[in-house]
Amino acid sequence: MLTDAATRVYAEKLDENDPLNAYASLFYKEKQTVYVDGNSLGLLSTLAEEATLAILESWKRYGIDGWTEGEHPWFTLSESLASQMAPLLGAHRDEVMVTGSTTSNLHQLLATFYKPDSTRTKIVADELNFPTDLYALDAQVRLHQLDPQDHLQLIKSRDGHTLAEEDILAAMTDDVAVVILSSVLYRSGQVLDMARLTKAAHERGILIGFDLCHSIGSLPHSLSKDDVDFAFWCSYKHLNGGPGSVGGLFVNRRFHSERPGLAGWFGSDKEKQFDLATSFTKAAGAGAYQMGTPHVLSLAPLIGSLELFSEVGIENIRRKSLQLTDYMLTLLSEFPETRQFKVMNPRSHRERGAHVYLEHPEAARICKALKAQHVIPDFRAPSGIRMAPVALYNSFVDVWACVRTLAWIMREETYKNFDNERGVIA
Ligand SMILES: *Cc1c(COP(=O)(O)O)cnc(C)c1O
């Protein structure tokens, strides 16, 4: 017997009582489509669209003078966006810069902070991290003429989905120079305790950096208070900055006298940059880690998108996000057809990120069948389905429709009309 929770009326009630409900109308969504893939690519808001048009307008109108004229002068755009972004990170404004991509920022930060010496040579990461991070770590170890077999250590997962804190702590041995972890694991959505891990690393004389791709814009951070050494992220997932939008980095004030490993003229002190001197005078804060000319058109949407985050508040976003995933988990156990999915994300609020992660051997074609019914999930090979109901634009009715459609597909076995192979992008 289904309970009331499984009815559309119940979901509608939840929407009526949701203080963030109205924000969904600011996003472009296809009618009839339930988009639960905002942790891969967030949707376009009217605010982001308007900001992008404003930047195009300043190019039209001012040409080269757009660097200093117009509503959002390009020369200081990265800096002003960093001020907008800092509250989402719990960071001092001068510790954040909007620049680069996750991968390029990781390279920059390792080029700066990974300095193997006669005792500490290793980088510790985990086998569940997103491949690009691991490729970058492998390459950085090789740049120091070291063998990744011996100097890049990946913490193993006991269950294939999550990391045990004891295993992370055990890997922090006295030959480790740097630890790189995710704040939220990209598959299972497990939230790691950044404060605790940072403290443990520092007690052992190890530097620690975090990849925030799945936590920026979905949950609050306190990087300064937690004394994290450095962090990096993208802005096209929960921040809704658009495909390939500019990422960001955090460098703790303690290191602001360090020279960036990879220097470039946009890392200059802004007053000095156009002296065009042959020697580099770096910016005082995290701005020093910029390299070349900023990708202005890929910064533009963030101007509008970040406004929305400061208006709504990240605490409110996190609260609703947990309510949405709570409801999704309830519904998955309500419908008899969806009980066959293995829920592999952590259940507790403390450890649960912003998406639900399911495992099923037929996942690839179940995702295709969902798309055919206008539900957009995210397939992760070989057998994972991520569903991210996003607080700013998904409703409780969306969650209901998503799980009900999944139940229907399993009951009618419509997934059998598709092959169980992944597409090029999955
Ligand atoms: C999305 C994501 C990336 C993407 O890196 P890009 O350089 O932006 O392509 C990297 N790491 C993690 C953990 C991610 O979730």
JSON list of C-alpha atoms in Angstrom, two decimals, residues 83-161:
[
{"chain": "A", "resi": 83, "resn": "SER", "atom": "CA", "xyz": [33.90, 39.08, -3.71]},
{"chain": "A", "resi": 84, "resn": "GLN", "atom": "CA", "xyz": [30.46, 37.75, -4.64]},
{"chain": "A", "resi": 85, "resn": "MET", "atom": "CA", "xyz": [31.64, 34.15, -4.32]},
{"chain": "A", "resi": 86, "resn": "ALA", "atom": "CA", "xyz": [33.59, 34.42, -1.05]},
{"chain": "A", "resi": 87, "resn": "PRO", "atom": "CA", "xyz": [30.51, 34.10, 1.22]},
{"chain": "A", "resi": 88, "resn": "LEU", "atom": "CA", "xyz": [29.69, 30.76, -0.40]},
{"chain": "A", "resi": 89, "resn": "LEU", "atom": "CA", "xyz": [33.11, 29.55, 0.74]},
{"chain": "A", "resi": 90, "resn": "GLY", "atom": "CA", "xyz": [33.23, 31.01, 4.21]},
{"chain": "A", "resi": 91, "resn": "ALA", "atom": "CA", "xyz": [36.42, 32.71, 3.07]},
{"chain": "A", "resi": 92, "resn": "HIS", "atom": "CA", "xyz": [37.97, 36.14, 3.31]},
{"chain": "A", "resi": 93, "resn": "ARG", "atom": "CA", "xyz": [37.47, 38.03, 0.09]},
{"chain": "A", "resi": 94, "resn": "ASP", "atom": "CA", "xyz": [41.21, 38.14, -0.68]},
{"chain": "A", "resi": 95, "resn": "GLU", "atom": "CA", "xyz": [41.48, 34.32, -0.36]},
{"chain": "A", "resi": 96, "resn": "VAL", "atom": "CA", "xyz": [39.23, 33.62, -3.37]},
{"chain": "A", "resi": 97, "resn": "MET", "atom": "CA", "xyz": [39.71, 34.11, -7.08]},
{"chain": "A", "resi": 98, "resn": "VAL", "atom": "CA", "xyz": [37.39, 33.31, -9.97]},
{"chain": "A", "resi": 99, "resn": "THR", "atom": "CA", "xyz": [39.72, 31.92, -12.61]},
{"chain": "A", "resi": 100, "resn": "GLY", "atom": "CA", "xyz": [40.67, 28.85, -14.61]},
{"chain": "A", "resi": 101, "resn": "SER", "atom": "CA", "xyz": [38.98, 25.47, -14.42]},
{"chain": "A", "resi": 102, "resn": "THR", "atom": "CA", "xyz": [39.00, 22.74, -11.80]},
{"chain": "A", "resi": 103, "resn": "THR", "atom": "CA", "xyz": [41.81, 20.93, -13.59]},
{"chain": "A", "resi": 104, "resn": "SER", "atom": "CA", "xyz": [43.93, 23.99, -14.38]},
{"chain": "A", "resi": 105, "resn": "ASN", "atom": "CA", "xyz": [43.49, 25.36, -10.86]},
{"chain": "A", "resi": 106, "resn": "LEU", "atom": "CA", "xyz": [44.55, 22.03, -9.36]},
{"chain": "A", "resi": 107, "resn": "HIS", "atom": "CA", "xyz": [47.69, 22.17, -11.52]},
{"chain": "A", "resi": 108, "resn": "GLN", "atom": "CA", "xyz": [48.34, 25.74, -10.43]},
{"chain": "A", "resi": 109, "resn": "LEU", "atom": "CA", "xyz": [47.91, 24.91, -6.75]},
{"chain": "A", "resi": 110, "resn": "LEU", "atom": "CA", "xyz": [50.12, 21.83, -6.89]},
{"chain": "A", "resi": 111, "resn": "ALA", "atom": "CA", "xyz": [52.76, 23.72, -8.85]},
{"chain": "A", "resi": 112, "resn": "THR", "atom": "CA", "xyz": [52.71, 26.14, -5.91]},
{"chain": "A", "resi": 113, "resn": "PHE", "atom": "CA", "xyz": [52.28, 23.85, -2.91]},
{"chain": "A", "resi": 114, "resn": "TYR", "atom": "CA", "xyz": [53.63, 20.43, -3.85]},
{"chain": "A", "resi": 115, "resn": "LYS", "atom": "CA", "xyz": [57.32, 20.65, -3.05]},
{"chain": "A", "resi": 116, "resn": "PRO", "atom": "CA", "xyz": [58.63, 17.16, -2.40]},
{"chain": "A", "resi": 117, "resn": "ASP", "atom": "CA", "xyz": [61.79, 17.22, -0.29]},
{"chain": "A", "resi": 118, "resn": "SER", "atom": "CA", "xyz": [64.06, 14.57, 1.21]},
{"chain": "A", "resi": 119, "resn": "THR", "atom": "CA", "xyz": [61.41, 13.38, 3.71]},
{"chain": "A", "resi": 120, "resn": "ARG", "atom": "CA", "xyz": [57.99, 14.31, 2.36]},
{"chain": "A", "resi": 121, "resn": "THR", "atom": "CA", "xyz": [57.45, 13.24, -1.24]},
{"chain": "A", "resi": 122, "resn": "LYS", "atom": "CA", "xyz": [53.97, 11.77, -1.49]},
{"chain": "A", "resi": 123, "resn": "ILE", "atom": "CA", "xyz": [50.62, 13.07, -2.64]},
{"chain": "A", "resi": 124, "resn": "VAL", "atom": "CA", "xyz": [47.69, 11.24, -1.04]},
{"chain": "A", "resi": 125, "resn": "ALA", "atom": "CA", "xyz": [44.32, 11.18, -2.81]},
{"chain": "A", "resi": 126, "resn": "ASP", "atom": "CA", "xyz": [41.56, 8.58, -3.09]},
{"chain": "A", "resi": 127, "resn": "GLU", "atom": "CA", "xyz": [40.55, 6.07, -5.72]},
{"chain": "A", "resi": 128, "resn": "LEU", "atom": "CA", "xyz": [37.00, 7.47, -5.85]},
{"chain": "A", "resi": 129, "resn": "ASN", "atom": "CA", "xyz": [38.04, 10.94, -7.00]},
{"chain": "A", "resi": 130, "resn": "PHE", "atom": "CA", "xyz": [37.05, 12.26, -10.42]},
{"chain": "A", "resi": 131, "resn": "PRO", "atom": "CA", "xyz": [39.61, 11.05, -13.00]},
{"chain": "A", "resi": 132, "resn": "THR", "atom": "CA", "xyz": [40.80, 14.51, -14.09]},
{"chain": "A", "resi": 133, "resn": "ASP", "atom": "CA", "xyz": [42.03, 15.20, -10.55]},
{"chain": "A", "resi": 134, "resn": "LEU", "atom": "CA", "xyz": [43.95, 11.94, -10.51]},
{"chain": "A", "resi": 135, "resn": "TYR", "atom": "CA", "xyz": [45.46, 12.59, -13.95]},
{"chain": "A", "resi": 136, "resn": "ALA", "atom": "CA", "xyz": [46.65, 15.99, -12.75]},
{"chain": "A", "resi": 137, "resn": "LEU", "atom": "CA", "xyz": [48.17, 14.51, -9.59]},
{"chain": "A", "resi": 138, "resn": "ASP", "atom": "CA", "xyz": [49.94, 11.81, -11.59]},
{"chain": "A", "resi": 139, "resn": "ALA", "atom": "CA", "xyz": [51.35, 14.45, -13.95]},
{"chain": "A", "resi": 140, "resn": "GLN", "atom": "CA", "xyz": [52.53, 16.67, -11.09]},
{"chain": "A", "resi": 141, "resn": "VAL", "atom": "CA", "xyz": [54.38, 13.79, -9.45]},
{"chain": "A", "resi": 142, "resn": "ARG", "atom": "CA", "xyz": [56.10, 13.06, -12.79]},
{"chain": "A", "resi": 143, "resn": "LEU", "atom": "CA", "xyz": [57.09, 16.73, -13.19]},
{"chain": "A", "resi": 144, "resn": "HIS", "atom": "CA", "xyz": [59.27, 16.21, -10.13]},
{"chain": "A", "resi": 145, "resn": "GLN", "atom": "CA", "xyz": [60.93, 13.17, -11.77]},
{"chain": "A", "resi": 146, "resn": "LEU", "atom": "CA", "xyz": [59.15, 10.89, -9.28]},
{"chain": "A", "resi": 147, "resn": "ASP", "atom": "CA", "xyz": [57.29, 7.69, -10.01]},
{"chain": "A", "resi": 148, "resn": "PRO", "atom": "CA", "xyz": [53.54, 7.90, -9.30]},
{"chain": "A", "resi": 149, "resn": "GLN", "atom": "CA", "xyz": [53.61, 4.20, -8.33]},
{"chain": "A", "resi": 150, "resn": "ASP", "atom": "CA", "xyz": [55.58, 5.16, -5.25]},
{"chain": "A", "resi": 151, "resn": "HIS", "atom": "CA", "xyz": [54.65, 8.79, -4.70]},
{"chain": "A", "resi": 152, "resn": "LEU", "atom": "CA", "xyz": [50.94, 9.03, -5.52]},
{"chain": "A", "resi": 153, "resn": "GLN", "atom": "CA", "xyz": [48.99, 7.04, -2.97]},
{"chain": "A", "resi": 154, "resn": "LEU", "atom": "CA", "xyz": [45.27, 6.45, -3.48]},
{"chain": "A", "resi": 155, "resn": "ILE", "atom": "CA", "xyz": [43.18, 5.67, -0.42]},
{"chain": "A", "resi": 156, "resn": "LYS", "atom": "CA", "xyz": [40.99, 2.64, -1.09]},
{"chain": "A", "resi": 157, "resn": "SER", "atom": "CA", "xyz": [37.26, 2.54, -0.53]},
{"chain": "A", "resi": 158, "resn": "ARG", "atom": "CA", "xyz": [35.94, -0.38, 1.52]},
{"chain": "A", "resi": 159, "resn": "ASP", "atom": "CA", "xyz": [32.54, -0.47, -0.18]},
{"chain": "A", "resi": 160, "resn": "GLY", "atom": "CA", "xyz": [33.39, 1.04, -3.58]},
{"chain": "A", "resi": 161, "resn": "HIS", "atom": "CA", "xyz": [31.32, 4.15, -2.83]}
]
